[in-house]
């Protein structure tokens, strides 16, 4: 039936199991967008690996195992994301607590801010928009997800990849390999 590639049979399996799988994902991850991502990934993995299922009677328990592993991996990524975000927030608080800069330091700061903004706008469109909305407009991830019609986890992925690109660019700038006027 479904093991031989019959998409209608797999659609029936999906229809019979998706609600319980979503409830598990939501209870585990406590985020509806992450739960939706987990559900999607679970069924994609199930479809790709259906031929490896030896006993079709065990489909539900096999699917539960896949869903658990997917949720576990997403929760670990979420945990790392939260730790990284808290480090950025701590660094921002440290900057706010710094003493009043001299005019020379203010000029350097403006130059650096201009360079950073230039680099943000040079990122791929989705990454630049997410970074701009989150860090410059102080929008929450949920608001950005709603505004851009994407999931919260996609917003997080764009933030993460954009920050990596920015970090690389800022590292080159600090080493003097490039100037912001280029």
PDB file of C-alpha atoms in Angstrom, residues 13-171:
ATOM      1  CA  UNK A  13      -1.905   7.521   7.295  1.00  0.00           C
ATOM      2  CA  UNK A  14      -1.198  11.222   7.724  1.00  0.00           C
ATOM      3  CA  UNK A  15      -4.871  12.048   8.216  1.00  0.00           C
ATOM      4  CA  UNK A  16      -5.198   9.301  10.822  1.00  0.00           C
ATOM      5  CA  UNK A  17      -2.133  10.317  12.850  1.00  0.00           C
ATOM      6  CA  UNK A  18      -1.297  14.011  12.402  1.00  0.00           C
ATOM      7  CA  UNK A  19      -3.469  15.352  15.257  1.00  0.00           C
ATOM      8  CA  UNK A  20      -1.854  13.168  17.920  1.00  0.00           C
ATOM      9  CA  UNK A  21       1.592  13.864  16.480  1.00  0.00           C
ATOM     10  CA  UNK A  22       0.946  17.615  16.577  1.00  0.00           C
ATOM     11  CA  UNK A  23      -0.329  17.442  20.169  1.00  0.00           C
ATOM     12  CA  UNK A  24       2.818  15.587  21.210  1.00  0.00           C
ATOM     13  CA  UNK A  25       5.046  18.097  19.379  1.00  0.00           C
ATOM     14  CA  UNK A  26       3.231  21.051  20.909  1.00  0.00           C
ATOM     15  CA  UNK A  27       3.385  19.619  24.437  1.00  0.00           C
ATOM     16  CA  UNK A  28       7.071  18.840  24.051  1.00  0.00           C
ATOM     17  CA  UNK A  29       8.141  22.116  22.407  1.00  0.00           C
ATOM     18  CA  UNK A  30       5.523  24.485  23.904  1.00  0.00           C
ATOM     19  CA  UNK A  31       5.517  26.584  20.729  1.00  0.00           C
ATOM     20  CA  UNK A  32       2.925  26.187  17.987  1.00  0.00           C
ATOM     21  CA  UNK A  33       5.282  27.236  15.193  1.00  0.00           C
ATOM     22  CA  UNK A  34       8.019  24.852  16.295  1.00  0.00           C
ATOM     23  CA  UNK A  35       5.394  22.126  16.681  1.00  0.00           C
ATOM     24  CA  UNK A  36       4.256  22.730  13.096  1.00  0.00           C
ATOM     25  CA  UNK A  37       7.872  22.552  11.909  1.00  0.00           C
ATOM     26  CA  UNK A  38       8.372  19.340  13.881  1.00  0.00           C
ATOM     27  CA  UNK A  39       5.242  17.825  12.392  1.00  0.00           C
ATOM     28  CA  UNK A  40       6.355  18.693   8.874  1.00  0.00           C
ATOM     29  CA  UNK A  41       9.842  17.288   9.431  1.00  0.00           C
ATOM     30  CA  UNK A  42       8.443  14.141  11.063  1.00  0.00           C
ATOM     31  CA  UNK A  43       6.258  13.292   8.077  1.00  0.00           C
ATOM     32  CA  UNK A  44       8.963  14.119   5.571  1.00  0.00           C
ATOM     33  CA  UNK A  45      11.355  11.761   7.373  1.00  0.00           C
ATOM     34  CA  UNK A  46       8.648   9.120   7.622  1.00  0.00           C
ATOM     35  CA  UNK A  47       7.916   9.315   3.911  1.00  0.00           C
ATOM     36  CA  UNK A  48      11.610   9.199   2.994  1.00  0.00           C
ATOM     37  CA  UNK A  49      12.305   6.230   5.272  1.00  0.00           C
ATOM     38  CA  UNK A  50       9.054   4.300   4.915  1.00  0.00           C
ATOM     39  CA  UNK A  51      10.800   1.466   3.083  1.00  0.00           C
ATOM     40  CA  UNK A  52      12.921   0.806   6.196  1.00  0.00           C
ATOM     41  CA  UNK A  53       9.825  -0.007   8.284  1.00  0.00           C
ATOM     42  CA  UNK A  54       9.792  -3.817   8.569  1.00  0.00           C
ATOM     43  CA  UNK A  55       6.349  -4.281  10.104  1.00  0.00           C
ATOM     44  CA  UNK A  56       3.571  -1.956   8.881  1.00  0.00           C
ATOM     45  CA  UNK A  57       1.622  -2.661  12.089  1.00  0.00           C
ATOM     46  CA  UNK A  58       4.292  -0.704  13.960  1.00  0.00           C
ATOM     47  CA  UNK A  59       3.856   2.447  11.870  1.00  0.00           C
ATOM     48  CA  UNK A  60       2.396   4.542  14.700  1.00  0.00           C
ATOM     49  CA  UNK A  61       5.105   3.656  17.210  1.00  0.00           C
ATOM     50  CA  UNK A  62       7.771   4.157  14.527  1.00  0.00           C
ATOM     51  CA  UNK A  63       6.256   7.560  13.737  1.00  0.00           C
ATOM     52  CA  UNK A  64       6.227   8.410  17.466  1.00  0.00           C
ATOM     53  CA  UNK A  65       9.955   7.675  17.641  1.00  0.00           C
ATOM     54  CA  UNK A  66      10.667   9.902  14.660  1.00  0.00           C
ATOM     55  CA  UNK A  67       8.568  12.701  16.138  1.00  0.00           C
ATOM     56  CA  UNK A  68      10.323  12.398  19.490  1.00  0.00           C
ATOM     57  CA  UNK A  69      13.773  12.639  17.863  1.00  0.00           C
ATOM     58  CA  UNK A  70      12.701  15.610  15.748  1.00  0.00           C
ATOM     59  CA  UNK A  71      11.252  17.406  18.795  1.00  0.00           C
ATOM     60  CA  UNK A  72      14.338  16.648  20.858  1.00  0.00           C
ATOM     61  CA  UNK A  73      16.615  18.078  18.161  1.00  0.00           C
ATOM     62  CA  UNK A  74      14.460  21.184  17.764  1.00  0.00           C
ATOM     63  CA  UNK A  75      14.383  21.707  21.541  1.00  0.00           C
ATOM     64  CA  UNK A  76      18.190  21.485  21.670  1.00  0.00           C
ATOM     65  CA  UNK A  77      18.464  24.042  18.860  1.00  0.00           C
ATOM     66  CA  UNK A  78      15.986  26.263  20.721  1.00  0.00           C
ATOM     67  CA  UNK A  79      18.058  25.957  23.898  1.00  0.00           C
ATOM     68  CA  UNK A  80      21.251  26.959  22.052  1.00  0.00           C
ATOM     69  CA  UNK A  81      19.339  29.837  20.415  1.00  0.00           C
ATOM     70  CA  UNK A  82      18.129  31.112  23.795  1.00  0.00           C
ATOM     71  CA  UNK A  83      21.655  30.951  25.231  1.00  0.00           C
ATOM     72  CA  UNK A  84      23.061  32.859  22.254  1.00  0.00           C
ATOM     73  CA  UNK A  85      20.333  35.481  22.427  1.00  0.00           C
ATOM     74  CA  UNK A  86      20.901  36.004  26.140  1.00  0.00           C
ATOM     75  CA  UNK A  87      24.607  36.613  25.467  1.00  0.00           C
ATOM     76  CA  UNK A  88      23.694  39.328  22.963  1.00  0.00           C
ATOM     77  CA  UNK A  89      21.266  40.868  25.451  1.00  0.00           C
ATOM     78  CA  UNK A  90      23.945  40.835  28.166  1.00  0.00           C
ATOM     79  CA  UNK A  91      26.409  42.514  25.815  1.00  0.00           C
ATOM     80  CA  UNK A  92      23.835  45.174  24.955  1.00  0.00           C
ATOM     81  CA  UNK A  93      23.233  45.865  28.659  1.00  0.00           C
ATOM     82  CA  UNK A  94      26.997  46.211  29.199  1.00  0.00           C
ATOM     83  CA  UNK A  95      27.149  48.785  26.390  1.00  0.00           C
ATOM     84  CA  UNK A  96      24.308  50.813  27.918  1.00  0.00           C
ATOM     85  CA  UNK A  97      26.069  50.887  31.293  1.00  0.00           C
ATOM     86  CA  UNK A  98      29.309  52.242  29.795  1.00  0.00           C
ATOM     87  CA  UNK A  99      30.420  55.821  30.688  1.00  0.00           C
ATOM     88  CA  UNK A 100      29.706  58.740  28.321  1.00  0.00           C
ATOM     89  CA  UNK A 101      32.058  58.502  25.326  1.00  0.00           C
ATOM     90  CA  UNK A 102      34.370  61.298  24.186  1.00  0.00           C
ATOM     91  CA  UNK A 103      33.643  63.149  20.893  1.00  0.00           C
ATOM     92  CA  UNK A 104      36.301  61.046  19.184  1.00  0.00           C
ATOM     93  CA  UNK A 105      34.741  57.829  20.485  1.00  0.00           C
ATOM     94  CA  UNK A 106      31.307  59.062  19.366  1.00  0.00           C
ATOM     95  CA  UNK A 107      32.628  59.670  15.840  1.00  0.00           C
ATOM     96  CA  UNK A 108      34.137  56.189  15.718  1.00  0.00           C
ATOM     97  CA  UNK A 109      30.884  54.760  17.030  1.00  0.00           C
ATOM     98  CA  UNK A 110      28.887  56.521  14.289  1.00  0.00           C
ATOM     99  CA  UNK A 111      31.303  55.199  11.664  1.00  0.00           C
ATOM    100  CA  UNK A 112      30.982  51.697  13.073  1.00  0.00           C
ATOM    101  CA  UNK A 113      27.177  51.997  13.188  1.00  0.00           C
ATOM    102  CA  UNK A 114      27.125  53.117   9.561  1.00  0.00           C
ATOM    103  CA  UNK A 115      29.335  50.191   8.583  1.00  0.00           C
ATOM    104  CA  UNK A 116      27.157  47.724  10.480  1.00  0.00           C
ATOM    105  CA  UNK A 117      23.987  49.085   8.864  1.00  0.00           C
ATOM    106  CA  UNK A 118      25.637  48.847   5.444  1.00  0.00           C
ATOM    107  CA  UNK A 119      26.543  45.219   6.152  1.00  0.00           C
ATOM    108  CA  UNK A 120      23.033  44.425   7.409  1.00  0.00           C
ATOM    109  CA  UNK A 121      21.532  45.804   4.205  1.00  0.00           C
ATOM    110  CA  UNK A 122      24.048  43.813   2.118  1.00  0.00           C
ATOM    111  CA  UNK A 123      22.788  40.515   3.581  1.00  0.00           C
ATOM    112  CA  UNK A 124      20.285  38.381   1.672  1.00  0.00           C
ATOM    113  CA  UNK A 125      16.901  40.092   1.766  1.00  0.00           C
ATOM    114  CA  UNK A 126      15.165  37.885   4.352  1.00  0.00           C
ATOM    115  CA  UNK A 127      18.132  37.935   6.726  1.00  0.00           C
ATOM    116  CA  UNK A 128      18.538  41.708   6.497  1.00  0.00           C
ATOM    117  CA  UNK A 129      14.838  42.306   7.092  1.00  0.00           C
ATOM    118  CA  UNK A 130      14.691  40.018  10.120  1.00  0.00           C
ATOM    119  CA  UNK A 131      17.841  41.530  11.667  1.00  0.00           C
ATOM    120  CA  UNK A 132      16.645  45.072  10.994  1.00  0.00           C
ATOM    121  CA  UNK A 133      13.188  44.458  12.452  1.00  0.00           C
ATOM    122  CA  UNK A 134      14.496  42.634  15.516  1.00  0.00           C
ATOM    123  CA  UNK A 135      17.530  44.708  16.462  1.00  0.00           C
ATOM    124  CA  UNK A 136      16.705  48.131  15.049  1.00  0.00           C
ATOM    125  CA  UNK A 137      12.915  48.185  15.382  1.00  0.00           C
ATOM    126  CA  UNK A 138      12.904  46.002  18.539  1.00  0.00           C
ATOM    127  CA  UNK A 139      10.174  43.729  17.248  1.00  0.00           C
ATOM    128  CA  UNK A 140       9.540  40.369  18.886  1.00  0.00           C
ATOM    129  CA  UNK A 141      10.173  37.203  16.912  1.00  0.00           C
ATOM    130  CA  UNK A 142       6.459  36.397  16.869  1.00  0.00           C
ATOM    131  CA  UNK A 143       5.672  39.834  15.411  1.00  0.00           C
ATOM    132  CA  UNK A 144       8.299  39.411  12.714  1.00  0.00           C
ATOM    133  CA  UNK A 145       6.995  35.936  11.874  1.00  0.00           C
ATOM    134  CA  UNK A 146       3.459  37.271  11.555  1.00  0.00           C
ATOM    135  CA  UNK A 147       4.541  40.297   9.532  1.00  0.00           C
ATOM    136  CA  UNK A 148       6.681  38.287   7.104  1.00  0.00           C
ATOM    137  CA  UNK A 149       4.208  35.359   7.014  1.00  0.00           C
ATOM    138  CA  UNK A 150       6.832  32.836   8.100  1.00  0.00           C
ATOM    139  CA  UNK A 151       7.225  30.657  11.178  1.00  0.00           C
ATOM    140  CA  UNK A 152       9.022  31.804  14.307  1.00  0.00           C
ATOM    141  CA  UNK A 153      11.659  29.121  13.783  1.00  0.00           C
ATOM    142  CA  UNK A 154      12.292  30.454  10.272  1.00  0.00           C
ATOM    143  CA  UNK A 155      12.790  33.917  11.767  1.00  0.00           C
ATOM    144  CA  UNK A 156      15.302  32.395  14.162  1.00  0.00           C
ATOM    145  CA  UNK A 157      17.133  30.659  11.316  1.00  0.00           C
ATOM    146  CA  UNK A 158      17.352  33.930   9.379  1.00  0.00           C
ATOM    147  CA  UNK A 159      18.647  35.720  12.479  1.00  0.00           C
ATOM    148  CA  UNK A 160      21.223  33.036  13.114  1.00  0.00           C
ATOM    149  CA  UNK A 161      22.532  32.890   9.548  1.00  0.00           C
ATOM    150  CA  UNK A 162      22.505  36.691   9.256  1.00  0.00           C
ATOM    151  CA  UNK A 163      24.436  37.087  12.508  1.00  0.00           C
ATOM    152  CA  UNK A 164      27.031  34.590  11.297  1.00  0.00           C
ATOM    153  CA  UNK A 165      27.512  36.564   8.075  1.00  0.00           C
ATOM    154  CA  UNK A 166      27.706  39.835  10.024  1.00  0.00           C
ATOM    155  CA  UNK A 167      30.208  38.390  12.481  1.00  0.00           C
ATOM    156  CA  UNK A 168      32.445  37.318   9.609  1.00  0.00           C
ATOM    157  CA  UNK A 169      32.192  40.753   7.989  1.00  0.00           C
ATOM    158  CA  UNK A 170      32.847  42.565  11.287  1.00  0.00           C
ATOM    159  CA  UNK A 171      35.821  40.327  11.996  1.00  0.00           C
TER     160      UNK A 171
END
